[in-house]
mmCIF file with all atom_site columns, C-alpha atoms in Angstrom:
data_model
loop_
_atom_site.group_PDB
_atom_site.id
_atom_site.type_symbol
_atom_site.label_atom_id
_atom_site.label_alt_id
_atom_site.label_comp_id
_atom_site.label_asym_id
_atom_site.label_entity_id
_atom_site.label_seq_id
_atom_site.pdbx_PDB_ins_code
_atom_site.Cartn_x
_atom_site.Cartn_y
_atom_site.Cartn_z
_atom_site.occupancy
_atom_site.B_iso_or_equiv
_atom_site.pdbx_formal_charge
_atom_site.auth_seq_id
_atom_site.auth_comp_id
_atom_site.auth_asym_id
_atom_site.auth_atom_id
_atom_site.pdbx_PDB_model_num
ATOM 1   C CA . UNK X 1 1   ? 10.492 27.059 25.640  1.00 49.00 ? 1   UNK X CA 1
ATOM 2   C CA . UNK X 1 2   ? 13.941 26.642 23.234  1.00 51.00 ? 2   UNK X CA 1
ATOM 3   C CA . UNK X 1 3   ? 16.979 26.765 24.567  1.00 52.00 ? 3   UNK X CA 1
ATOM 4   C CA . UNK X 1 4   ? 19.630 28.854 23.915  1.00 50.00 ? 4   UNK X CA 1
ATOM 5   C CA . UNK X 1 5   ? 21.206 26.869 21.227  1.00 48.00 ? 5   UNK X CA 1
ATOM 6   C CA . UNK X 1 6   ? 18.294 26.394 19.698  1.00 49.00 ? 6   UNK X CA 1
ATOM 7   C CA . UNK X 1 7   ? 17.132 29.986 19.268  1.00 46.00 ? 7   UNK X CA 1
ATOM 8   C CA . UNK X 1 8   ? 20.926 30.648 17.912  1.00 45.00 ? 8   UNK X CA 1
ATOM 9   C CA . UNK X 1 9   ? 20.149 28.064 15.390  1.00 45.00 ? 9   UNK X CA 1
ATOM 10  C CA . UNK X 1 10  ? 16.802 28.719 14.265  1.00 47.00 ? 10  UNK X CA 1
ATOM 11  C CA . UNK X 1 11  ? 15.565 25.551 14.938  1.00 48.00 ? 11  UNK X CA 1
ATOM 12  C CA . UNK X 1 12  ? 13.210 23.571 17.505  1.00 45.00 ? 12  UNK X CA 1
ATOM 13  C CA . UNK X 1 13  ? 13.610 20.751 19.834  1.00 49.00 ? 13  UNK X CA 1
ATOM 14  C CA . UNK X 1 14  ? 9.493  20.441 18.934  1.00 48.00 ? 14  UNK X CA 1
ATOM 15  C CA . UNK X 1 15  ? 9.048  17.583 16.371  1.00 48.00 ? 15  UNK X CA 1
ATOM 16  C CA . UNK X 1 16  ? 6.278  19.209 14.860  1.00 47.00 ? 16  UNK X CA 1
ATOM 17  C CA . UNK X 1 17  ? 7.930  22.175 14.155  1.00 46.00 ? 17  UNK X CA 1
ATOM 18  C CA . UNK X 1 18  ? 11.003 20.035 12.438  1.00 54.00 ? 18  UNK X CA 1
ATOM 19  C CA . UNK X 1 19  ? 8.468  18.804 9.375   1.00 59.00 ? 19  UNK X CA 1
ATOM 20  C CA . UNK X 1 20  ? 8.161  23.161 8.707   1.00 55.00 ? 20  UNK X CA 1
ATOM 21  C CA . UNK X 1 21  ? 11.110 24.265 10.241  1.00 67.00 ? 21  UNK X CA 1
ATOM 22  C CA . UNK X 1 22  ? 10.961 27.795 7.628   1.00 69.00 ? 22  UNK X CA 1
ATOM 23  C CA . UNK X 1 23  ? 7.661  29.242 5.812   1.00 81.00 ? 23  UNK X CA 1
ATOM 24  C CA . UNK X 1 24  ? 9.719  28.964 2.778   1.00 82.00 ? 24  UNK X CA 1
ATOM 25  C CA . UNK X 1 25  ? 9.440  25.625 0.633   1.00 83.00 ? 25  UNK X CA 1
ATOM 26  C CA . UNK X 1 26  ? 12.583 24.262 1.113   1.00 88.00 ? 26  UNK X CA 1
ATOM 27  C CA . UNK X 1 27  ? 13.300 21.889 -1.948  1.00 89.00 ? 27  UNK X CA 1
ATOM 28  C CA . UNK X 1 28  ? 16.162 19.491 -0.856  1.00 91.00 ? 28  UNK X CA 1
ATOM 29  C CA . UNK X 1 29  ? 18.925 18.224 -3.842  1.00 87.00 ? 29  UNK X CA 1
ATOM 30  C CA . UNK X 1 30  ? 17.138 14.402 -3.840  1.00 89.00 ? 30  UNK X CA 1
ATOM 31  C CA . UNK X 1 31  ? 13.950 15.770 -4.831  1.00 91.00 ? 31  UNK X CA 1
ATOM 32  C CA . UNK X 1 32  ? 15.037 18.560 -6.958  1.00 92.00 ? 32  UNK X CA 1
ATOM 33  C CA . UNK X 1 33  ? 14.007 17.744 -10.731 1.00 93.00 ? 33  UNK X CA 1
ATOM 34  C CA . UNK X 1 34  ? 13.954 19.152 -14.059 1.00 94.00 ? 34  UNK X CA 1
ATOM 35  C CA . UNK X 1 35  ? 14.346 23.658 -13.822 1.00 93.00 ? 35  UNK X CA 1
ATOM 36  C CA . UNK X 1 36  ? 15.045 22.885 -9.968  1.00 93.00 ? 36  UNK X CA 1
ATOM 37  C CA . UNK X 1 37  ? 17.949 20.501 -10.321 1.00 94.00 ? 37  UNK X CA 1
ATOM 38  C CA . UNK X 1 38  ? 19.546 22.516 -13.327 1.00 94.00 ? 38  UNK X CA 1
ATOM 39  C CA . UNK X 1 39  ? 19.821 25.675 -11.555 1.00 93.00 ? 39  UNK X CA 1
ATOM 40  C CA . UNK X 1 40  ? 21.150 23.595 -8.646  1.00 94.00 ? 40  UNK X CA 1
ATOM 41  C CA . UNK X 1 41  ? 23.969 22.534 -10.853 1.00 94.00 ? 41  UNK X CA 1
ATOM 42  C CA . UNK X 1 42  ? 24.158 26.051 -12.292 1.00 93.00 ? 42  UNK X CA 1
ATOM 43  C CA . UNK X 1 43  ? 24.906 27.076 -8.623  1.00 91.00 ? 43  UNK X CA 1
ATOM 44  C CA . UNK X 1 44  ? 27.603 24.103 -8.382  1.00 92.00 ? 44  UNK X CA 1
ATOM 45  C CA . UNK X 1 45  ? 29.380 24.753 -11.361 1.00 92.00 ? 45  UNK X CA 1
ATOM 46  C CA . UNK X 1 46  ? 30.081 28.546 -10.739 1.00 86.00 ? 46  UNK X CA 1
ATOM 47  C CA . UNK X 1 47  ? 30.276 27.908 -6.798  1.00 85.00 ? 47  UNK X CA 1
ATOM 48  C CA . UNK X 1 48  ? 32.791 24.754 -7.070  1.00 85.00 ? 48  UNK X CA 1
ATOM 49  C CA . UNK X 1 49  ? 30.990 23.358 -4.022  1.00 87.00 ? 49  UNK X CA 1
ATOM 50  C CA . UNK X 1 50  ? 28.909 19.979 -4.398  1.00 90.00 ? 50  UNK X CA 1
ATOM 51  C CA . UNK X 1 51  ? 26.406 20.529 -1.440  1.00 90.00 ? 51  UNK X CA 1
ATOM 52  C CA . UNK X 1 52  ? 23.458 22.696 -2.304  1.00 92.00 ? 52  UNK X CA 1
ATOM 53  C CA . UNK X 1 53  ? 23.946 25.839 0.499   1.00 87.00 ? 53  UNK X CA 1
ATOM 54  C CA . UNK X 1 54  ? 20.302 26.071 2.443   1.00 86.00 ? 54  UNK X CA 1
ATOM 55  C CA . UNK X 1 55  ? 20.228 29.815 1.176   1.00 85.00 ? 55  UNK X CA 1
ATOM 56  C CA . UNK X 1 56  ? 20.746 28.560 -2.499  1.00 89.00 ? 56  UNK X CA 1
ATOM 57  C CA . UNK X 1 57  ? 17.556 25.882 -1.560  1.00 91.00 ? 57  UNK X CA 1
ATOM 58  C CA . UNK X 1 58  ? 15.197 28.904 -0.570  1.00 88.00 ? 58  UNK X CA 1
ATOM 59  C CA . UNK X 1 59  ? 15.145 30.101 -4.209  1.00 90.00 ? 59  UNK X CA 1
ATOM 60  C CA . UNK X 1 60  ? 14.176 26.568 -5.255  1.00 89.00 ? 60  UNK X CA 1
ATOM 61  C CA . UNK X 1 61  ? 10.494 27.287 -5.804  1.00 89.00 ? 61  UNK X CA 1
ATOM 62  C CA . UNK X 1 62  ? 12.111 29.583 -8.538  1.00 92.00 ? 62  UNK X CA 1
ATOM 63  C CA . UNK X 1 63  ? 14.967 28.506 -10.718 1.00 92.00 ? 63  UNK X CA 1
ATOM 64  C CA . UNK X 1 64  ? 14.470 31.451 -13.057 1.00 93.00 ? 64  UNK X CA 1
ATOM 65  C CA . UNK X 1 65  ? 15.276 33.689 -10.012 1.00 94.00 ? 65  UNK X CA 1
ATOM 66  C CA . UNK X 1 66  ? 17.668 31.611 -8.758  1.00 93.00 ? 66  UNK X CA 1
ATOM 67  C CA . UNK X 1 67  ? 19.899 31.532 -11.390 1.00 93.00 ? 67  UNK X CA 1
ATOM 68  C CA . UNK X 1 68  ? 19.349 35.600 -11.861 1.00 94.00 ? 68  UNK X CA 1
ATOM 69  C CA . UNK X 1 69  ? 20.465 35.561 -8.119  1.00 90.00 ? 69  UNK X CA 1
ATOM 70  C CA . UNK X 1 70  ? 23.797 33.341 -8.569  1.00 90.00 ? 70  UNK X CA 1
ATOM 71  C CA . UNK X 1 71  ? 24.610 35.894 -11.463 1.00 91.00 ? 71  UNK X CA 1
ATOM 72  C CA . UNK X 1 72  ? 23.982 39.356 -9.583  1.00 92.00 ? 72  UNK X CA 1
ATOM 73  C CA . UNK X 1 73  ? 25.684 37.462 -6.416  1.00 85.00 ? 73  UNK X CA 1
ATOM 74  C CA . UNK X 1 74  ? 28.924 36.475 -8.234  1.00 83.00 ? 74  UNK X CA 1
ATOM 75  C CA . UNK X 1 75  ? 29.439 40.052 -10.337 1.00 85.00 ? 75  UNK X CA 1
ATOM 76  C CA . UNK X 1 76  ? 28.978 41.547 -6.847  1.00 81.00 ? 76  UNK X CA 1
ATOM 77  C CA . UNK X 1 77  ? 30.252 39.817 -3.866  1.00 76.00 ? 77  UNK X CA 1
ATOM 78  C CA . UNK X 1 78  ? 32.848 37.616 -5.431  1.00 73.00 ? 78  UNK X CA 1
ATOM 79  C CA . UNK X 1 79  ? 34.341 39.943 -8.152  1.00 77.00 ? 79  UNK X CA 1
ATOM 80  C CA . UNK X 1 80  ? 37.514 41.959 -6.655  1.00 76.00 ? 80  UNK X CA 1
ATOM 81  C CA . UNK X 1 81  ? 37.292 45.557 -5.654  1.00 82.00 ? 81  UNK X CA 1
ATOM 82  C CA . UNK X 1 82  ? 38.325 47.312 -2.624  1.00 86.00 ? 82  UNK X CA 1
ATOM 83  C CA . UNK X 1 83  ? 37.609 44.706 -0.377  1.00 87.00 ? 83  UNK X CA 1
ATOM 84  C CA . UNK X 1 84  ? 38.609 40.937 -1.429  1.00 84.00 ? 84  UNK X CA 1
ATOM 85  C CA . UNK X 1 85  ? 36.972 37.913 -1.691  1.00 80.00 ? 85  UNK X CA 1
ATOM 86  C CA . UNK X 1 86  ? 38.418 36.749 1.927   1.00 85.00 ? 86  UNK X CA 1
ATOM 87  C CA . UNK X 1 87  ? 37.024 39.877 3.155   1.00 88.00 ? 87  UNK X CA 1
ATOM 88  C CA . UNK X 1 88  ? 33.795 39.776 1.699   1.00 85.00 ? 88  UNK X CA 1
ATOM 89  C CA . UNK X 1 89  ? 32.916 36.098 2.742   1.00 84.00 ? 89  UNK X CA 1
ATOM 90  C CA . UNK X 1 90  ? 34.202 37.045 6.760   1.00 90.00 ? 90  UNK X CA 1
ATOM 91  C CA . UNK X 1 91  ? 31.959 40.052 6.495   1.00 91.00 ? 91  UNK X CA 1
ATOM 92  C CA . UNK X 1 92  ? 29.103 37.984 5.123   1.00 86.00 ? 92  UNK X CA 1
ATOM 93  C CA . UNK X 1 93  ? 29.819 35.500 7.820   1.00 89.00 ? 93  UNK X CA 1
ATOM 94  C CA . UNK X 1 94  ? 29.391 37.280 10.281  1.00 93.00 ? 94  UNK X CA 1
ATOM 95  C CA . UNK X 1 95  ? 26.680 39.051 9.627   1.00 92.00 ? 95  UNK X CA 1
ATOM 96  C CA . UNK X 1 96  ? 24.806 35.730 9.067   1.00 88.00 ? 96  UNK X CA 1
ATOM 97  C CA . UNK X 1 97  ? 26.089 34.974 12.855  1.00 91.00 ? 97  UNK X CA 1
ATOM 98  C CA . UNK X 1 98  ? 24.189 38.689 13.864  1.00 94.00 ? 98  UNK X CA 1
ATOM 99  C CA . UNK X 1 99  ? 21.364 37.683 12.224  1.00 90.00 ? 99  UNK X CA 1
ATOM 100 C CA . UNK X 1 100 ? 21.050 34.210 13.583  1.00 88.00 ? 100 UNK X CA 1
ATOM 101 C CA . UNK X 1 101 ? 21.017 33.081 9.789   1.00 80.00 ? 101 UNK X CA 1
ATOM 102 C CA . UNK X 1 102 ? 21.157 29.185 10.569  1.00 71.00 ? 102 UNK X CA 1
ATOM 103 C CA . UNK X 1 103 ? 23.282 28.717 6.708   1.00 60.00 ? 103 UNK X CA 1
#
């Protein structure tokens, strides 16, 4: 049975489970290569961040998406309107926390 902490996170204490953890294909940066790795570092150069985000790494199985996804994402959450950036991100936050959303 997982405890707590674990069900907050999303993950298991089971070491099985830790090889599969999501039903997603998950492709890490050190094995990301050729379309993969470029729209990695199309994510880093408009994000400014180095470390691939985990949600970024679920759209790894497709780059073309991916980099459709950083483009909608940026015009939309990270242009200024109403609400600002700041605002945005703490609202996005914390719906990820509601959610259990582990990234």
């Amino acid at each position: 049975m997982a405890t707590d902490k674990e069900k907050l996170s999303g993950r298991s204490s089971d070491p099985k489970s830790e090889e599969h953890p999501t039903k997603i294909r998950i492709t890490e940066d050190a094995e990301a290569a050729g379309d993969i790795a470029a729209a990695y570092d199309f994510w880093r150069a408009s994000s400014g961040r180095q470390q691939v985000a985990g949600i970024i790494k679920c759209f790894g199985a497709r780059p073309d998406f991916l980099r459709q996804v950083v483009e909608f994402s940026n015009r939309v959450h990270f242009s200024e309107g109403h609400l600002t950036r700041r605002h945005k991100e703490m609202i996005a936050s914390y719906v990820s926390f509601l959610n259990r959303c582990p990234y």
